[in-house]
Structure formats: structure tokens, C-alpha cells
PDB file of C-alpha atoms in Angstrom:
ATOM      1  CA  ALA Z   1      62.881  -8.893  60.223  1.00 71.00           C
ATOM      2  CA  LYS Z   2      64.797  -6.279  58.287  1.00 83.00           C
ATOM      3  CA  ASP Z   3      63.991  -7.756  54.860  1.00 94.00           C
ATOM      4  CA  TYR Z   4      60.218  -8.158  55.368  1.00 97.00           C
ATOM      5  CA  GLU Z   5      57.462  -7.481  57.882  1.00 97.00           C
ATOM      6  CA  LEU Z   6      54.399  -9.344  59.088  1.00 98.00           C
ATOM      7  CA  ARG Z   7      51.258  -7.182  59.158  1.00 98.00           C
ATOM      8  CA  GLN Z   8      47.785  -7.922  60.470  1.00 98.00           C
ATOM      9  CA  TYR Z   9      45.085  -6.482  58.216  1.00 97.00           C
ATOM     10  CA  GLU Z  10      41.489  -6.176  59.378  1.00 97.00           C
ATOM     11  CA  THR Z  11      38.491  -7.222  57.263  1.00 98.00           C
ATOM     12  CA  ALA Z  12      37.925  -4.503  54.650  1.00 98.00           C
ATOM     13  CA  LYS Z  13      36.099  -3.750  51.421  1.00 98.00           C
ATOM     14  CA  TRP Z  14      37.899  -3.144  48.147  1.00 98.00           C
ATOM     15  CA  VAL Z  15      36.574  -2.160  44.727  1.00 98.00           C
ATOM     16  CA  SER Z  16      37.959  -4.583  42.155  1.00 98.00           C
ATOM     17  CA  THR Z  17      37.941  -5.685  38.549  1.00 98.00           C
ATOM     18  CA  VAL Z  18      39.418  -8.718  36.788  1.00 98.00           C
ATOM     19  CA  ILE Z  19      41.251  -8.248  33.494  1.00 97.00           C
ATOM     20  CA  ARG Z  20      41.726 -11.461  31.507  1.00 96.00           C
ATOM     21  CA  GLY Z  21      44.276 -12.481  28.905  1.00 89.00           C
ATOM     22  CA  GLU Z  22      46.410  -9.329  28.881  1.00 91.00           C
ATOM     23  CA  THR Z  23      49.955  -8.735  30.042  1.00 94.00           C
ATOM     24  CA  GLN Z  24      50.222  -7.686  33.675  1.00 94.00           C
ATOM     25  CA  LYS Z  25      51.216  -4.170  32.643  1.00 94.00           C
ATOM     26  CA  GLU Z  26      48.227  -3.816  30.280  1.00 95.00           C
ATOM     27  CA  ALA Z  27      45.877  -5.398  32.842  1.00 96.00           C
ATOM     28  CA  MET Z  28      47.035  -2.842  35.427  1.00 95.00           C
ATOM     29  CA  ARG Z  29      46.411   0.013  32.976  1.00 94.00           C
ATOM     30  CA  GLN Z  30      42.925  -1.205  31.982  1.00 96.00           C
ATOM     31  CA  GLY Z  31      41.984  -2.131  35.542  1.00 97.00           C
ATOM     32  CA  PHE Z  32      43.180   1.194  36.945  1.00 95.00           C
ATOM     33  CA  TRP Z  33      40.952   3.154  34.545  1.00 96.00           C
ATOM     34  CA  LYS Z  34      37.871   0.985  35.191  1.00 97.00           C
ATOM     35  CA  LEU Z  35      38.283   1.509  38.933  1.00 97.00           C
ATOM     36  CA  PHE Z  36      39.148   5.196  38.554  1.00 96.00           C
ATOM     37  CA  HIS Z  37      35.894   5.736  36.620  1.00 97.00           C
ATOM     38  CA  TYR Z  38      34.014   4.066  39.482  1.00 98.00           C
ATOM     39  CA  LEU Z  39      35.611   6.562  41.900  1.00 97.00           C
ATOM     40  CA  GLN Z  40      34.760   9.445  39.562  1.00 97.00           C
ATOM     41  CA  GLY Z  41      31.043   8.650  39.827  1.00 98.00           C
ATOM     42  CA  LYS Z  42      30.379   5.591  37.663  1.00 97.00           C
ATOM     43  CA  ASN Z  43      28.394   4.068  40.531  1.00 98.00           C
ATOM     44  CA  GLU Z  44      24.742   3.848  41.563  1.00 97.00           C
ATOM     45  CA  LYS Z  45      24.949   7.021  43.684  1.00 97.00           C
ATOM     46  CA  GLU Z  46      26.955   8.947  41.041  1.00 98.00           C
ATOM     47  CA  MET Z  47      29.213   9.713  43.981  1.00 97.00           C
ATOM     48  CA  LYS Z  48      32.794  10.899  43.681  1.00 97.00           C
ATOM     49  CA  ILE Z  49      35.055   8.926  46.001  1.00 97.00           C
ATOM     50  CA  ASP Z  50      38.596   9.880  46.966  1.00 95.00           C
ATOM     51  CA  MET Z  51      41.402   7.789  45.476  1.00 91.00           C
ATOM     52  CA  THR Z  52      43.124   5.636  48.074  1.00 90.00           C
ATOM     53  CA  VAL Z  53      46.249   3.535  48.234  1.00 92.00           C
ATOM     54  CA  PRO Z  54      47.422   0.954  47.771  1.00 95.00           C
ATOM     55  CA  VAL Z  55      46.416  -0.207  44.323  1.00 96.00           C
ATOM     56  CA  THR Z  56      46.794  -3.987  44.453  1.00 98.00           C
ATOM     57  CA  CYS Z  57      47.078  -6.625  41.765  1.00 98.00           C
ATOM     58  CA  LEU Z  58      46.509 -10.317  42.478  1.00 98.00           C
ATOM     59  CA  ILE Z  59      49.046 -12.524  40.678  1.00 97.00           C
ATOM     60  CA  LYS Z  60      48.258 -16.259  40.556  1.00 96.00           C
ATOM     61  CA  SER Z  61      50.812 -18.820  39.394  1.00 90.00           C
ATOM     62  CA  GLY Z  62      50.227 -19.879  35.797  1.00 89.00           C
ATOM     63  CA  CYS Z  63      47.169 -17.637  35.384  1.00 91.00           C
ATOM     64  CA  THR Z  64      46.669 -14.712  33.003  1.00 91.00           C
ATOM     65  CA  ASP Z  65      43.766 -13.191  34.952  1.00 96.00           C
ATOM     66  CA  PHE Z  66      44.748 -10.191  37.050  1.00 97.00           C
ATOM     67  CA  LYS Z  67      42.514  -8.769  39.785  1.00 98.00           C
ATOM     68  CA  ILE Z  68      43.180  -5.054  40.274  1.00 98.00           C
ATOM     69  CA  SER Z  69      41.778  -3.391  43.399  1.00 98.00           C
ATOM     70  CA  PHE Z  70      41.542  -0.046  45.184  1.00 97.00           C
ATOM     71  CA  PHE Z  71      41.045   0.110  48.935  1.00 97.00           C
ATOM     72  CA  MET Z  72      37.608   1.537  49.752  1.00 97.00           C
ATOM     73  CA  PRO Z  73      38.032   4.690  51.893  1.00 96.00           C
ATOM     74  CA  PHE Z  74      37.092   4.235  55.561  1.00 96.00           C
ATOM     75  CA  GLU Z  75      34.010   6.471  55.304  1.00 96.00           C
ATOM     76  CA  HIS Z  76      32.572   4.130  52.606  1.00 97.00           C
ATOM     77  CA  GLN Z  77      33.505   0.789  54.211  1.00 97.00           C
ATOM     78  CA  ASP Z  78      29.998   0.204  55.647  1.00 97.00           C
ATOM     79  CA  SER Z  79      28.036   0.864  52.462  1.00 96.00           C
ATOM     80  CA  PRO Z  80      30.096   1.502  49.327  1.00 97.00           C
ATOM     81  CA  PRO Z  81      28.036   2.602  46.314  1.00 97.00           C
ATOM     82  CA  GLN Z  82      27.449  -0.264  43.892  1.00 98.00           C
ATOM     83  CA  PRO Z  83      29.347  -0.052  40.578  1.00 98.00           C
ATOM     84  CA  THR Z  84      27.333   0.504  37.400  1.00 98.00           C
ATOM     85  CA  ASP Z  85      30.044  -1.157  35.245  1.00 97.00           C
ATOM     86  CA  SER Z  86      29.349  -4.924  35.298  1.00 97.00           C
ATOM     87  CA  ASP Z  87      33.125  -5.604  35.277  1.00 98.00           C
ATOM     88  CA  VAL Z  88      33.615  -3.752  38.579  1.00 98.00           C
ATOM     89  CA  PHE Z  89      32.627  -5.251  41.946  1.00 98.00           C
ATOM     90  CA  ILE Z  90      32.925  -4.663  45.673  1.00 98.00           C
ATOM     91  CA  GLU Z  91      34.727  -7.430  47.549  1.00 98.00           C
ATOM     92  CA  GLU Z  92      35.273  -7.984  51.218  1.00 98.00           C
ATOM     93  CA  ARG Z  93      38.699  -9.330  52.085  1.00 98.00           C
ATOM     94  CA  LYS Z  94      38.775 -11.165  55.394  1.00 98.00           C
ATOM     95  CA  ALA Z  95      41.239 -10.228  58.131  1.00 98.00           C
ATOM     96  CA  ALA Z  96      44.630 -11.772  57.406  1.00 98.00           C
ATOM     97  CA  ALA Z  97      48.256 -11.913  58.440  1.00 98.00           C
ATOM     98  CA  ILE Z  98      50.377 -10.828  55.480  1.00 98.00           C
ATOM     99  CA  PHE Z  99      54.121 -11.006  54.865  1.00 98.00           C
ATOM    100  CA  VAL Z 100      55.210  -7.767  53.196  1.00 98.00           C
ATOM    101  CA  ARG Z 101      58.404  -6.860  51.364  1.00 98.00           C
ATOM    102  CA  SER Z 102      58.843  -3.166  50.458  1.00 98.00           C
ATOM    103  CA  PHE Z 103      61.014  -1.657  47.734  1.00 97.00           C
ATOM    104  CA  GLY Z 104      61.442   1.664  45.952  1.00 96.00           C
ATOM    105  CA  GLY Z 105      61.655   2.884  42.384  1.00 95.00           C
ATOM    106  CA  PHE Z 106      59.279   2.396  39.465  1.00 93.00           C
ATOM    107  CA  ALA Z 107      57.960  -1.149  39.771  1.00 94.00           C
ATOM    108  CA  SER Z 108      57.625  -3.203  36.605  1.00 95.00           C
ATOM    109  CA  PRO Z 109      55.928  -6.608  36.492  1.00 95.00           C
ATOM    110  CA  GLU Z 110      59.444  -8.096  36.326  1.00 96.00           C
ATOM    111  CA  LYS Z 111      60.554  -6.188  39.431  1.00 97.00           C
ATOM    112  CA  TYR Z 112      57.431  -7.268  41.342  1.00 97.00           C
ATOM    113  CA  ALA Z 113      58.057 -10.913  40.352  1.00 97.00           C
ATOM    114  CA  GLU Z 114      61.715 -10.637  41.394  1.00 97.00           C
ATOM    115  CA  GLU Z 115      60.817  -9.126  44.800  1.00 98.00           C
ATOM    116  CA  ALA Z 116      58.096 -11.752  45.335  1.00 98.00           C
ATOM    117  CA  GLU Z 117      60.642 -14.496  44.631  1.00 98.00           C
ATOM    118  CA  VAL Z 118      63.097 -12.938  47.117  1.00 98.00           C
ATOM    119  CA  LEU Z 119      60.360 -12.764  49.770  1.00 98.00           C
ATOM    120  CA  ALA Z 120      59.268 -16.367  49.072  1.00 98.00           C
ATOM    121  CA  ARG Z 121      62.877 -17.577  49.403  1.00 98.00           C
ATOM    122  CA  ILE Z 122      63.335 -15.727  52.724  1.00 97.00           C
ATOM    123  CA  LEU Z 123      60.057 -17.112  54.112  1.00 98.00           C
ATOM    124  CA  ARG Z 124      60.933 -20.684  53.056  1.00 98.00           C
ATOM    125  CA  ASN Z 125      64.420 -20.368  54.580  1.00 97.00           C
ATOM    126  CA  ARG Z 126      62.899 -19.192  57.871  1.00 96.00           C
ATOM    127  CA  GLY Z 127      60.254 -21.941  57.900  1.00 97.00           C
ATOM    128  CA  GLN Z 128      57.371 -19.464  57.648  1.00 97.00           C
ATOM    129  CA  PRO Z 129      54.276 -21.135  56.133  1.00 98.00           C
ATOM    130  CA  PHE Z 130      52.585 -19.022  53.454  1.00 98.00           C
ATOM    131  CA  HIS Z 131      50.282 -19.394  50.445  1.00 98.00           C
ATOM    132  CA  GLU Z 132      52.785 -19.837  47.616  1.00 96.00           C
ATOM    133  CA  ASP Z 133      50.327 -20.060  44.704  1.00 97.00           C
ATOM    134  CA  PHE Z 134      49.506 -16.338  44.657  1.00 98.00           C
ATOM    135  CA  PHE Z 135      50.810 -12.960  45.770  1.00 98.00           C
ATOM    136  CA  TYR Z 136      49.664  -9.356  45.603  1.00 98.00           C
ATOM    137  CA  THR Z 137      51.544  -6.372  44.277  1.00 98.00           C
ATOM    138  CA  ALA Z 138      50.807  -3.094  46.066  1.00 98.00           C
ATOM    139  CA  GLY Z 139      51.612   0.333  44.643  1.00 96.00           C
ATOM    140  CA  TYR Z 140      51.352   3.500  46.703  1.00 96.00           C
ATOM    141  CA  ASP Z 141      52.383   6.320  44.373  1.00 94.00           C
ATOM    142  CA  SER Z 142      50.991   8.335  41.493  1.00 87.00           C
ATOM    143  CA  PRO Z 143      52.858   7.764  38.209  1.00 81.00           C
ATOM    144  CA  PHE Z 144      53.924  11.421  38.492  1.00 86.00           C
ATOM    145  CA  LYS Z 145      55.848  10.893  41.724  1.00 91.00           C
ATOM    146  CA  LEU Z 146      59.473  10.486  40.709  1.00 92.00           C
ATOM    147  CA  PHE Z 147      61.351  10.006  43.984  1.00 94.00           C
ATOM    148  CA  ASN Z 148      60.952   8.052  47.226  1.00 95.00           C
ATOM    149  CA  ARG Z 149      58.442   5.676  45.636  1.00 96.00           C
ATOM    150  CA  HIS Z 150      56.965   2.856  47.738  1.00 97.00           C
ATOM    151  CA  ASN Z 151      55.959  -0.567  46.394  1.00 98.00           C
ATOM    152  CA  GLU Z 152      55.258  -3.866  48.103  1.00 98.00           C
ATOM    153  CA  VAL Z 153      54.685  -7.559  47.460  1.00 98.00           C
ATOM    154  CA  TRP Z 154      52.374  -9.489  49.793  1.00 98.00           C
ATOM    155  CA  TYR Z 155      52.179 -13.189  50.633  1.00 98.00           C
ATOM    156  CA  PHE Z 156      49.392 -14.390  52.927  1.00 98.00           C
ATOM    157  CA  LYS Z 157      50.490 -16.332  56.003  1.00 98.00           C
ATOM    158  CA  LYS Z 158      49.085 -19.878  56.338  1.00 97.00           C
TER     159      LYS Z 158
END
């Protein structure tokens, strides 16, 4: 479809942290730095790991906990170094079919919510079953990239 796509993601490991009781914007900031420090060597092997994209944020309806995650680079998928920060953890996300809506510009929490609502409306109108109680935001660009930015919202197919 021109307004969204359906992707199949394989099982993969992500490094994640949960930030509680902050705004989404503040949770993203705090979570990003916790995960960035992990990549910079705050792990059991004191290993530097390349930054990957996307950076995702799990948004659950009516919940003020935000799970921020970085994709673990392919060369570390089998045995990622364990975090030394107790707030950071490695998670394995199972293979899944995901509905994706892409958009440009600088994405604010409001813009992500708006795009997620548009995607949800399209999926409902087309009779596509999906998990409506949560969605992920996915950002692909450094804050220093000014043009041709790429952002996404993800709903998991039922």
C-alpha cells in the first residue's frame, strides 16, 4: 500500500532500557544516553560497539513507561556483551510481521502519535488485525541531520 508497508522482521537482539514517569521526549533523551554509554564500553567486555539504527521507543496506551532500544549490530547478535548498568538489558524480539508508516522531518512525540493514529485508522479501515494497545516509534537519523530525515511508526500484525 502506498501509505504503509508490511515488513517481516527476523528474531533479533536489542539493547534496551526502560525510563519510568518522564515525558516521552525526556525518556528518549535519558534512554538514548544510557544505551549510548553501553555502546561506548559500559559493558562487561568494555567493548566499543558501533551505533546502529533504528532507535525505537515502545509506547503503550495509558502507560508512562517508555522502553528505548538500539538494534544490536549483526556481528554481536550471537553474544552481545552484558551491560554493567543495571537499568540496561539485552532483549530478544521474536520474528514478527510489522505494519510500518514512514514520514520525514524532525519527529516529536506529538508527530509520532499523530502518524500512529493515521496508520491505525488505515489498518482498521482495511480490516487488518493488529495489536492496538502499543506501537513503536523508530528514528533513523542523528539529531545533526537536517534534511531527508526518516522516521517510522510500527504496529505489530495479529
